[in-house]
PDB file of C-alpha atoms in Angstrom:
ATOM      1  CA  UNK A   1     308.196-101.070 149.758  1.00 39.00           C
ATOM      2  CA  UNK A   2     308.961 -97.917 147.801  1.00 43.00           C
ATOM      3  CA  UNK A   3     311.078 -95.116 149.127  1.00 42.00           C
ATOM      4  CA  UNK A   4     310.384 -91.681 147.701  1.00 41.00           C
ATOM      5  CA  UNK A   5     312.875 -89.104 148.851  1.00 41.00           C
ATOM      6  CA  UNK A   6     314.780 -86.070 147.882  1.00 42.00           C
ATOM      7  CA  UNK A   7     317.173 -86.246 150.764  1.00 38.00           C
ATOM      8  CA  UNK A   8     314.159 -85.714 153.084  1.00 35.00           C
ATOM      9  CA  UNK A   9     312.941 -82.606 151.272  1.00 41.00           C
ATOM     10  CA  UNK A  10     309.523 -81.560 149.963  1.00 45.00           C
ATOM     11  CA  UNK A  11     307.918 -84.935 149.272  1.00 51.00           C
ATOM     12  CA  UNK A  12     308.444 -86.113 152.840  1.00 53.00           C
ATOM     13  CA  UNK A  13     308.146 -82.723 154.529  1.00 63.00           C
ATOM     14  CA  UNK A  14     304.756 -81.784 153.072  1.00 65.00           C
ATOM     15  CA  UNK A  15     302.784 -84.782 154.444  1.00 64.00           C
ATOM     16  CA  UNK A  16     304.451 -84.337 157.825  1.00 63.00           C
ATOM     17  CA  UNK A  17     303.437 -80.663 157.883  1.00 70.00           C
ATOM     18  CA  UNK A  18     299.907 -81.545 156.806  1.00 67.00           C
ATOM     19  CA  UNK A  19     299.465 -84.251 159.432  1.00 67.00           C
ATOM     20  CA  UNK A  20     300.773 -81.866 162.063  1.00 66.00           C
ATOM     21  CA  UNK A  21     298.341 -79.162 160.946  1.00 66.00           C
ATOM     22  CA  UNK A  22     295.420 -81.624 161.037  1.00 67.00           C
ATOM     23  CA  UNK A  23     296.367 -82.765 164.536  1.00 65.00           C
ATOM     24  CA  UNK A  24     296.655 -79.138 165.660  1.00 65.00           C
ATOM     25  CA  UNK A  25     293.259 -78.220 164.216  1.00 63.00           C
ATOM     26  CA  UNK A  26     291.580 -81.192 165.880  1.00 62.00           C
ATOM     27  CA  UNK A  27     293.169 -80.432 169.226  1.00 67.00           C
ATOM     28  CA  UNK A  28     292.412 -76.706 169.229  1.00 61.00           C
ATOM     29  CA  UNK A  29     288.899 -76.907 167.814  1.00 61.00           C
ATOM     30  CA  UNK A  30     287.178 -73.943 166.157  1.00 62.00           C
ATOM     31  CA  UNK A  31     289.064 -70.699 166.521  1.00 62.00           C
ATOM     32  CA  UNK A  32     292.089 -68.743 165.241  1.00 62.00           C
ATOM     33  CA  UNK A  33     294.443 -71.668 165.778  1.00 64.00           C
ATOM     34  CA  UNK A  34     292.415 -73.993 163.601  1.00 69.00           C
ATOM     35  CA  UNK A  35     292.118 -71.234 160.991  1.00 70.00           C
ATOM     36  CA  UNK A  36     295.908 -71.034 160.820  1.00 73.00           C
ATOM     37  CA  UNK A  37     296.110 -74.816 160.521  1.00 73.00           C
ATOM     38  CA  UNK A  38     293.562 -74.786 157.679  1.00 74.00           C
ATOM     39  CA  UNK A  39     295.590 -72.077 155.917  1.00 77.00           C
ATOM     40  CA  UNK A  40     298.639 -74.315 156.117  1.00 76.00           C
ATOM     41  CA  UNK A  41     296.649 -77.235 154.700  1.00 75.00           C
ATOM     42  CA  UNK A  42     295.320 -75.107 151.857  1.00 77.00           C
ATOM     43  CA  UNK A  43     298.768 -73.831 150.927  1.00 79.00           C
ATOM     44  CA  UNK A  44     300.618 -77.139 151.171  1.00 78.00           C
ATOM     45  CA  UNK A  45     297.811 -79.039 149.470  1.00 78.00           C
ATOM     46  CA  UNK A  46     297.765 -76.705 146.478  1.00 79.00           C
ATOM     47  CA  UNK A  47     301.545 -76.598 146.246  1.00 77.00           C
ATOM     48  CA  UNK A  48     301.895 -80.376 146.521  1.00 78.00           C
ATOM     49  CA  UNK A  49     299.200 -81.001 143.908  1.00 80.00           C
ATOM     50  CA  UNK A  50     300.715 -78.649 141.342  1.00 78.00           C
ATOM     51  CA  UNK A  51     304.229 -79.926 142.013  1.00 77.00           C
ATOM     52  CA  UNK A  52     303.338 -83.596 141.615  1.00 76.00           C
ATOM     53  CA  UNK A  53     301.303 -82.936 138.453  1.00 77.00           C
ATOM     54  CA  UNK A  54     304.178 -80.952 136.970  1.00 76.00           C
ATOM     55  CA  UNK A  55     306.584 -83.797 137.671  1.00 72.00           C
ATOM     56  CA  UNK A  56     304.198 -86.345 136.169  1.00 73.00           C
ATOM     57  CA  UNK A  57     303.866 -84.210 133.052  1.00 76.00           C
ATOM     58  CA  UNK A  58     307.624 -83.776 132.694  1.00 69.00           C
ATOM     59  CA  UNK A  59     308.146 -87.539 132.914  1.00 70.00           C
ATOM     60  CA  UNK A  60     305.373 -88.235 130.386  1.00 70.00           C
ATOM     61  CA  UNK A  61     306.246 -85.480 127.889  1.00 69.00           C
ATOM     62  CA  UNK A  62     310.052 -85.789 127.786  1.00 73.00           C
ATOM     63  CA  UNK A  63     311.083 -88.317 125.097  1.00 79.00           C
ATOM     64  CA  UNK A  64     313.686 -90.947 125.949  1.00 82.00           C
ATOM     65  CA  UNK A  65     317.031 -90.272 124.248  1.00 89.00           C
ATOM     66  CA  UNK A  66     320.065 -92.425 123.530  1.00 93.00           C
ATOM     67  CA  UNK A  67     323.204 -91.415 125.413  1.00 92.00           C
ATOM     68  CA  UNK A  68     325.377 -91.278 122.283  1.00 88.00           C
ATOM     69  CA  UNK A  69     323.021 -88.946 120.424  1.00 88.00           C
ATOM     70  CA  UNK A  70     321.178 -87.104 123.201  1.00 89.00           C
ATOM     71  CA  UNK A  71     320.750 -83.375 122.849  1.00 89.00           C
ATOM     72  CA  UNK A  72     322.361 -81.156 125.438  1.00 91.00           C
ATOM     73  CA  UNK A  73     320.002 -79.962 128.149  1.00 92.00           C
ATOM     74  CA  UNK A  74     316.912 -81.452 129.775  1.00 92.00           C
ATOM     75  CA  UNK A  75     316.834 -85.126 128.778  1.00 93.00           C
ATOM     76  CA  UNK A  76     315.394 -88.501 129.743  1.00 91.00           C
ATOM     77  CA  UNK A  77     317.561 -91.639 129.680  1.00 95.00           C
ATOM     78  CA  UNK A  78     316.916 -95.319 130.302  1.00 94.00           C
ATOM     79  CA  UNK A  79     319.508 -98.055 130.652  1.00 95.00           C
ATOM     80  CA  UNK A  80     321.305-100.333 133.089  1.00 95.00           C
ATOM     81  CA  UNK A  81     323.300 -99.289 136.109  1.00 95.00           C
ATOM     82  CA  UNK A  82     327.053 -99.850 136.185  1.00 94.00           C
ATOM     83  CA  UNK A  83     329.844 -98.863 138.596  1.00 92.00           C
ATOM     84  CA  UNK A  84     332.676 -96.502 137.798  1.00 87.00           C
ATOM     85  CA  UNK A  85     336.138 -97.948 137.423  1.00 80.00           C
ATOM     86  CA  UNK A  86     338.157 -98.243 140.612  1.00 76.00           C
ATOM     87  CA  UNK A  87     337.193 -99.276 144.101  1.00 76.00           C
ATOM     88  CA  UNK A  88     333.459-100.047 144.297  1.00 83.00           C
ATOM     89  CA  UNK A  89     331.024 -98.328 146.631  1.00 90.00           C
ATOM     90  CA  UNK A  90     330.249-100.753 149.458  1.00 91.00           C
ATOM     91  CA  UNK A  91     327.131-100.968 151.561  1.00 91.00           C
ATOM     92  CA  UNK A  92     327.876 -99.872 155.158  1.00 89.00           C
ATOM     93  CA  UNK A  93     325.623-102.690 156.395  1.00 88.00           C
ATOM     94  CA  UNK A  94     326.824-105.826 154.603  1.00 88.00           C
ATOM     95  CA  UNK A  95     329.891-104.568 152.650  1.00 87.00           C
ATOM     96  CA  UNK A  96     328.377-105.676 149.327  1.00 91.00           C
ATOM     97  CA  UNK A  97     328.952-103.483 146.234  1.00 93.00           C
ATOM     98  CA  UNK A  98     326.183-101.021 145.413  1.00 94.00           C
ATOM     99  CA  UNK A  99     325.749 -98.052 143.082  1.00 94.00           C
ATOM    100  CA  UNK A 100     323.772 -95.941 145.546  1.00 95.00           C
ATOM    101  CA  UNK A 101     322.301 -96.461 149.004  1.00 93.00           C
ATOM    102  CA  UNK A 102     320.287 -94.752 151.659  1.00 93.00           C
ATOM    103  CA  UNK A 103     320.533 -96.169 155.176  1.00 93.00           C
ATOM    104  CA  UNK A 104     318.219 -95.567 158.102  1.00 92.00           C
ATOM    105  CA  UNK A 105     319.275 -96.758 161.562  1.00 93.00           C
ATOM    106  CA  UNK A 106     316.731 -97.146 164.374  1.00 95.00           C
ATOM    107  CA  UNK A 107     317.064 -98.243 168.005  1.00 94.00           C
ATOM    108  CA  UNK A 108     314.499-100.379 169.833  1.00 93.00           C
ATOM    109  CA  UNK A 109     313.037 -98.634 172.882  1.00 92.00           C
ATOM    110  CA  UNK A 110     311.812-100.275 176.053  1.00 88.00           C
ATOM    111  CA  UNK A 111     308.228-100.045 174.847  1.00 88.00           C
ATOM    112  CA  UNK A 112     309.174-101.983 171.692  1.00 86.00           C
ATOM    113  CA  UNK A 113     308.939 -98.996 169.382  1.00 90.00           C
ATOM    114  CA  UNK A 114     311.765 -97.988 167.047  1.00 92.00           C
ATOM    115  CA  UNK A 115     313.380 -94.573 167.374  1.00 93.00           C
ATOM    116  CA  UNK A 116     315.379 -93.036 164.525  1.00 92.00           C
ATOM    117  CA  UNK A 117     319.093 -92.802 165.288  1.00 92.00           C
ATOM    118  CA  UNK A 118     320.581 -91.596 162.016  1.00 91.00           C
ATOM    119  CA  UNK A 119     320.344 -91.648 158.239  1.00 90.00           C
ATOM    120  CA  UNK A 120     323.071 -91.786 155.635  1.00 90.00           C
ATOM    121  CA  UNK A 121     322.878 -91.326 151.849  1.00 90.00           C
ATOM    122  CA  UNK A 122     325.724 -92.019 149.429  1.00 90.00           C
ATOM    123  CA  UNK A 123     326.844 -89.258 147.065  1.00 87.00           C
ATOM    124  CA  UNK A 124     329.150 -91.292 144.793  1.00 88.00           C
ATOM    125  CA  UNK A 125     328.543 -91.143 141.049  1.00 92.00           C
ATOM    126  CA  UNK A 126     327.769 -94.208 138.933  1.00 94.00           C
ATOM    127  CA  UNK A 127     327.028 -95.050 135.300  1.00 94.00           C
ATOM    128  CA  UNK A 128     323.985 -95.598 133.121  1.00 95.00           C
ATOM    129  CA  UNK A 129     324.643 -97.791 130.067  1.00 94.00           C
ATOM    130  CA  UNK A 130     321.987 -97.901 127.323  1.00 93.00           C
ATOM    131  CA  UNK A 131     324.048 -99.819 124.766  1.00 92.00           C
ATOM    132  CA  UNK A 132     324.974 -96.742 122.729  1.00 90.00           C
ATOM    133  CA  UNK A 133     327.287 -95.160 125.339  1.00 91.00           C
ATOM    134  CA  UNK A 134     327.699 -94.643 129.058  1.00 92.00           C
ATOM    135  CA  UNK A 135     326.611 -91.624 131.070  1.00 94.00           C
ATOM    136  CA  UNK A 136     327.893 -90.612 134.505  1.00 93.00           C
ATOM    137  CA  UNK A 137     325.007 -90.090 136.937  1.00 94.00           C
ATOM    138  CA  UNK A 138     325.546 -87.583 139.739  1.00 93.00           C
ATOM    139  CA  UNK A 139     322.941 -88.321 142.464  1.00 92.00           C
ATOM    140  CA  UNK A 140     323.460 -85.018 144.265  1.00 90.00           C
ATOM    141  CA  UNK A 141     320.124 -83.221 144.557  1.00 90.00           C
ATOM    142  CA  UNK A 142     318.139 -85.964 142.816  1.00 92.00           C
ATOM    143  CA  UNK A 143     314.773 -87.324 143.826  1.00 88.00           C
ATOM    144  CA  UNK A 144     315.159 -91.079 144.269  1.00 90.00           C
ATOM    145  CA  UNK A 145     312.279 -93.438 143.516  1.00 87.00           C
ATOM    146  CA  UNK A 146     313.780 -96.745 144.643  1.00 91.00           C
ATOM    147  CA  UNK A 147     311.906 -99.948 145.491  1.00 88.00           C
ATOM    148  CA  UNK A 148     314.722-102.310 146.582  1.00 90.00           C
ATOM    149  CA  UNK A 149     315.151-102.300 150.309  1.00 88.00           C
ATOM    150  CA  UNK A 150     316.649-104.662 152.883  1.00 91.00           C
ATOM    151  CA  UNK A 151     316.127-104.763 156.636  1.00 93.00           C
ATOM    152  CA  UNK A 152     318.745-106.052 159.087  1.00 91.00           C
ATOM    153  CA  UNK A 153     318.243-106.334 162.864  1.00 91.00           C
ATOM    154  CA  UNK A 154     321.316-106.604 165.075  1.00 88.00           C
ATOM    155  CA  UNK A 155     320.786-106.565 168.824  1.00 88.00           C
ATOM    156  CA  UNK A 156     318.638-103.488 169.495  1.00 92.00           C
ATOM    157  CA  UNK A 157     319.423-101.753 166.184  1.00 93.00           C
ATOM    158  CA  UNK A 158     317.446-102.013 162.955  1.00 94.00           C
ATOM    159  CA  UNK A 159     319.081-101.083 159.653  1.00 94.00           C
ATOM    160  CA  UNK A 160     316.875-100.329 156.634  1.00 94.00           C
ATOM    161  CA  UNK A 161     318.754 -99.864 153.368  1.00 94.00           C
ATOM    162  CA  UNK A 162     317.417 -98.770 149.999  1.00 94.00           C
ATOM    163  CA  UNK A 163     319.856 -99.355 147.167  1.00 94.00           C
ATOM    164  CA  UNK A 164     320.644 -99.485 143.473  1.00 95.00           C
ATOM    165  CA  UNK A 165     323.019-102.195 142.287  1.00 95.00           C
ATOM    166  CA  UNK A 166     324.817-103.108 139.096  1.00 94.00           C
ATOM    167  CA  UNK A 167     322.574-104.111 136.158  1.00 94.00           C
ATOM    168  CA  UNK A 168     319.503-102.487 137.714  1.00 95.00           C
ATOM    169  CA  UNK A 169     317.185-100.860 135.212  1.00 94.00           C
ATOM    170  CA  UNK A 170     317.566 -97.104 135.562  1.00 95.00           C
ATOM    171  CA  UNK A 171     315.351 -94.222 134.548  1.00 94.00           C
ATOM    172  CA  UNK A 172     316.905 -90.757 134.821  1.00 94.00           C
ATOM    173  CA  UNK A 173     315.566 -87.344 133.839  1.00 92.00           C
ATOM    174  CA  UNK A 174     317.654 -84.225 134.338  1.00 93.00           C
ATOM    175  CA  UNK A 175     320.287 -81.962 132.789  1.00 95.00           C
ATOM    176  CA  UNK A 176     322.420 -83.858 130.254  1.00 95.00           C
ATOM    177  CA  UNK A 177     325.838 -82.498 129.253  1.00 92.00           C
ATOM    178  CA  UNK A 178     328.656 -83.873 127.148  1.00 88.00           C
ATOM    179  CA  UNK A 179     332.163 -82.874 128.175  1.00 80.00           C
ATOM    180  CA  UNK A 180     335.373 -83.608 126.328  1.00 65.00           C
ATOM    181  CA  UNK A 181     336.085 -83.260 122.634  1.00 49.00           C
ATOM    182  CA  UNK A 182     332.925 -81.250 122.076  1.00 45.00           C
ATOM    183  CA  UNK A 183     334.361 -78.551 124.359  1.00 48.00           C
ATOM    184  CA  UNK A 184     337.813 -78.365 122.784  1.00 48.00           C
ATOM    185  CA  UNK A 185     338.902 -74.840 121.986  1.00 52.00           C
ATOM    186  CA  UNK A 186     339.923 -74.432 118.342  1.00 60.00           C
ATOM    187  CA  UNK A 187     341.052 -70.780 118.221  1.00 71.00           C
ATOM    188  CA  UNK A 188     344.635 -71.654 117.307  1.00 77.00           C
ATOM    189  CA  UNK A 189     345.844 -68.060 116.933  1.00 82.00           C
ATOM    190  CA  UNK A 190     344.586 -67.073 120.360  1.00 80.00           C
ATOM    191  CA  UNK A 191     346.108 -70.152 121.968  1.00 81.00           C
ATOM    192  CA  UNK A 192     349.457 -69.459 120.272  1.00 85.00           C
ATOM    193  CA  UNK A 193     349.427 -65.886 121.596  1.00 86.00           C
ATOM    194  CA  UNK A 194     348.673 -67.103 125.104  1.00 83.00           C
ATOM    195  CA  UNK A 195     351.443 -69.689 124.971  1.00 84.00           C
ATOM    196  CA  UNK A 196     353.977 -67.161 123.704  1.00 87.00           C
ATOM    197  CA  UNK A 197     352.949 -64.728 126.440  1.00 86.00           C
ATOM    198  CA  UNK A 198     353.553 -67.438 129.012  1.00 86.00           C
ATOM    199  CA  UNK A 199     356.994 -68.129 127.540  1.00 86.00           C
ATOM    200  CA  UNK A 200     357.878 -64.425 127.572  1.00 86.00           C
ATOM    201  CA  UNK A 201     356.919 -64.212 131.245  1.00 84.00           C
ATOM    202  CA  UNK A 202     359.697 -66.717 132.000  1.00 85.00           C
ATOM    203  CA  UNK A 203     362.544 -64.932 130.203  1.00 85.00           C
ATOM    204  CA  UNK A 204     365.417 -67.159 131.408  1.00 87.00           C
ATOM    205  CA  UNK A 205     363.651 -70.265 130.109  1.00 87.00           C
ATOM    206  CA  UNK A 206     362.815 -68.457 126.835  1.00 83.00           C
ATOM    207  CA  UNK A 207     366.464 -67.469 126.278  1.00 85.00           C
ATOM    208  CA  UNK A 208     367.707 -70.949 127.115  1.00 86.00           C
ATOM    209  CA  UNK A 209     365.324 -72.453 124.616  1.00 87.00           C
ATOM    210  CA  UNK A 210     365.421 -70.013 121.667  1.00 85.00           C
ATOM    211  CA  UNK A 211     368.498 -67.731 122.033  1.00 83.00           C
ATOM    212  CA  UNK A 212     370.506 -69.661 119.461  1.00 84.00           C
ATOM    213  CA  UNK A 213     373.409 -67.193 119.151  1.00 82.00           C
ATOM    214  CA  UNK A 214     373.737 -66.675 122.909  1.00 82.00           C
ATOM    215  CA  UNK A 215     373.638 -62.868 122.838  1.00 86.00           C
ATOM    216  CA  UNK A 216     371.017 -62.630 125.581  1.00 85.00           C
ATOM    217  CA  UNK A 217     368.312 -61.360 123.229  1.00 87.00           C
ATOM    218  CA  UNK A 218     365.626 -62.914 121.046  1.00 85.00           C
ATOM    219  CA  UNK A 219     365.977 -61.518 117.521  1.00 87.00           C
ATOM    220  CA  UNK A 220     363.348 -61.729 114.769  1.00 86.00           C
ATOM    221  CA  UNK A 221     364.614 -65.038 113.393  1.00 86.00           C
ATOM    222  CA  UNK A 222     364.648 -66.633 116.843  1.00 86.00           C
ATOM    223  CA  UNK A 223     361.205 -65.223 117.614  1.00 89.00           C
ATOM    224  CA  UNK A 224     359.824 -66.788 114.424  1.00 89.00           C
ATOM    225  CA  UNK A 225     361.276 -70.087 115.552  1.00 89.00           C
ATOM    226  CA  UNK A 226     359.500 -69.638 118.888  1.00 88.00           C
ATOM    227  CA  UNK A 227     356.218 -68.846 117.114  1.00 89.00           C
ATOM    228  CA  UNK A 228     356.560 -71.932 114.912  1.00 89.00           C
ATOM    229  CA  UNK A 229     357.220 -74.114 117.944  1.00 89.00           C
ATOM    230  CA  UNK A 230     354.242 -72.606 119.766  1.00 88.00           C
ATOM    231  CA  UNK A 231     351.983 -73.411 116.807  1.00 88.00           C
ATOM    232  CA  UNK A 232     353.217 -77.011 116.765  1.00 87.00           C
ATOM    233  CA  UNK A 233     352.583 -77.431 120.489  1.00 86.00           C
ATOM    234  CA  UNK A 234     349.095 -75.887 120.299  1.00 82.00           C
ATOM    235  CA  UNK A 235     348.104 -78.139 117.399  1.00 82.00           C
ATOM    236  CA  UNK A 236     349.429 -81.175 119.236  1.00 79.00           C
ATOM    237  CA  UNK A 237     347.350 -80.287 122.276  1.00 75.00           C
ATOM    238  CA  UNK A 238     344.253 -79.855 120.129  1.00 68.00           C
ATOM    239  CA  UNK A 239     344.835 -83.190 118.409  1.00 70.00           C
ATOM    240  CA  UNK A 240     345.202 -84.989 121.733  1.00 64.00           C
ATOM    241  CA  UNK A 241     342.089 -83.289 123.134  1.00 58.00           C
ATOM    242  CA  UNK A 242     340.005 -84.171 120.082  1.00 59.00           C
ATOM    243  CA  UNK A 243     341.107 -87.797 120.347  1.00 57.00           C
ATOM    244  CA  UNK A 244     340.031 -88.007 124.005  1.00 54.00           C
ATOM    245  CA  UNK A 245     336.714 -89.783 124.650  1.00 64.00           C
ATOM    246  CA  UNK A 246     333.690 -87.662 125.474  1.00 75.00           C
ATOM    247  CA  UNK A 247     332.244 -87.701 128.965  1.00 85.00           C
ATOM    248  CA  UNK A 248     328.458 -87.748 129.216  1.00 91.00           C
ATOM    249  CA  UNK A 249     327.068 -86.430 132.497  1.00 93.00           C
ATOM    250  CA  UNK A 250     323.578 -86.276 134.011  1.00 93.00           C
ATOM    251  CA  UNK A 251     323.125 -83.770 136.824  1.00 94.00           C
ATOM    252  CA  UNK A 252     320.575 -81.617 138.643  1.00 94.00           C
ATOM    253  CA  UNK A 253     319.088 -78.887 136.408  1.00 93.00           C
ATOM    254  CA  UNK A 254     320.044 -75.382 137.459  1.00 91.00           C
ATOM    255  CA  UNK A 255     316.515 -74.091 136.758  1.00 89.00           C
ATOM    256  CA  UNK A 256     314.887 -76.249 139.432  1.00 85.00           C
ATOM    257  CA  UNK A 257     313.155 -78.722 137.132  1.00 87.00           C
ATOM    258  CA  UNK A 258     312.680 -82.317 138.224  1.00 87.00           C
ATOM    259  CA  UNK A 259     315.849 -84.359 138.634  1.00 92.00           C
ATOM    260  CA  UNK A 260     314.799 -87.963 139.120  1.00 92.00           C
ATOM    261  CA  UNK A 261     316.678 -91.262 139.392  1.00 94.00           C
ATOM    262  CA  UNK A 262     314.589 -94.415 139.644  1.00 92.00           C
ATOM    263  CA  UNK A 263     314.565 -98.156 139.116  1.00 91.00           C
ATOM    264  CA  UNK A 264     310.865 -98.032 138.153  1.00 86.00           C
ATOM    265  CA  UNK A 265     309.287 -98.025 134.708  1.00 79.00           C
ATOM    266  CA  UNK A 266     308.201 -94.574 133.474  1.00 77.00           C
ATOM    267  CA  UNK A 267     304.530 -95.610 133.541  1.00 75.00           C
ATOM    268  CA  UNK A 268     304.736 -96.511 137.233  1.00 76.00           C
ATOM    269  CA  UNK A 269     306.605 -93.289 137.959  1.00 77.00           C
ATOM    270  CA  UNK A 270     303.767 -91.338 136.349  1.00 72.00           C
ATOM    271  CA  UNK A 271     301.217 -93.230 138.435  1.00 75.00           C
ATOM    272  CA  UNK A 272     303.249 -92.565 141.576  1.00 76.00           C
ATOM    273  CA  UNK A 273     303.221 -88.814 140.988  1.00 77.00           C
ATOM    274  CA  UNK A 274     299.509 -88.860 140.135  1.00 80.00           C
ATOM    275  CA  UNK A 275     298.787 -90.645 143.436  1.00 79.00           C
ATOM    276  CA  UNK A 276     300.820 -87.996 145.248  1.00 81.00           C
ATOM    277  CA  UNK A 277     298.863 -85.284 143.428  1.00 81.00           C
ATOM    278  CA  UNK A 278     295.589 -86.972 144.396  1.00 83.00           C
ATOM    279  CA  UNK A 279     296.654 -87.094 148.060  1.00 82.00           C
ATOM    280  CA  UNK A 280     297.506 -83.384 148.136  1.00 80.00           C
ATOM    281  CA  UNK A 281     294.344 -82.510 146.217  1.00 82.00           C
ATOM    282  CA  UNK A 282     292.305 -84.381 148.833  1.00 81.00           C
ATOM    283  CA  UNK A 283     294.025 -82.405 151.579  1.00 78.00           C
ATOM    284  CA  UNK A 284     293.337 -79.136 149.732  1.00 80.00           C
ATOM    285  CA  UNK A 285     289.675 -79.946 149.074  1.00 81.00           C
ATOM    286  CA  UNK A 286     289.157 -81.140 152.645  1.00 78.00           C
ATOM    287  CA  UNK A 287     290.665 -77.946 154.017  1.00 75.00           C
ATOM    288  CA  UNK A 288     288.521 -75.894 151.633  1.00 80.00           C
ATOM    289  CA  UNK A 289     285.358 -77.669 152.768  1.00 77.00           C
ATOM    290  CA  UNK A 290     286.282 -77.263 156.435  1.00 73.00           C
ATOM    291  CA  UNK A 291     286.975 -73.565 155.947  1.00 72.00           C
ATOM    292  CA  UNK A 292     283.649 -73.068 154.189  1.00 73.00           C
ATOM    293  CA  UNK A 293     281.775 -74.975 156.910  1.00 67.00           C
ATOM    294  CA  UNK A 294     283.393 -72.991 159.711  1.00 66.00           C
ATOM    295  CA  UNK A 295     282.499 -69.839 157.825  1.00 66.00           C
ATOM    296  CA  UNK A 296     278.854 -70.880 157.543  1.00 67.00           C
ATOM    297  CA  UNK A 297     278.489 -71.579 161.233  1.00 61.00           C
ATOM    298  CA  UNK A 298     280.138 -68.264 162.045  1.00 58.00           C
ATOM    299  CA  UNK A 299     283.239 -69.608 163.762  1.00 55.00           C
ATOM    300  CA  UNK A 300     285.553 -67.254 161.865  1.00 53.00           C
TER     301      UNK A 300
END
């Protein structure tokens, strides 16, 4: 079973809206109500078709990059999942370590049907390792195409969990950024001025540190000593920052483009979006035909 979700956003909402509109049109029959329902089907069908085709094209046209050499911006990565250092994220159902999970809890009713009680989705970050480097993956706002799922029944509750675990194959497309040494400021003169201004703001500490003759003032010679010390401290900070490892991060694009995390191969992802596009196109064409037919028989 495959779960396709963006925290219950468009990809789940559109079919629900469409099914509701179809049910409304069938119940009301010809008339203004069914016309409104057909308008909803036309709009959602067209939107869903274009959206799914755009996502399929982005996945197909974006080349896969290596983490260590990926360009900044919209990028596609493939690798293996790995946890961050520290305490692992544990499944709320079986307490086993996972990278990401979505949990749906349902309660059995007297008629034997299952009613939704709650859902829960983890927001913890994890890593993608492609052998060249590791990239932190932030799942916030991502569409998740995940096939692993487990079902647990305890008394009258049913728990369905979709998850990613360590060593899973991962496919991610989104906004790639490298933080760390690449962002180190190297305007030494400006940093020295800022540091000296900070020292001057704390005059007692400045006098204690650089007033060598104890006259309560900083003369030119003492000020030059302060400037030399400020330069040494700034250069030391820059050296330490440049030596720090870079942090690669994948996150949701700010321009609204597709942000996808999946354990599927890219080819299957493309097929999945094409099937979604075909479904919405069928809804759109069906609504178009129904509108035309109603128009011919003079209902509208």
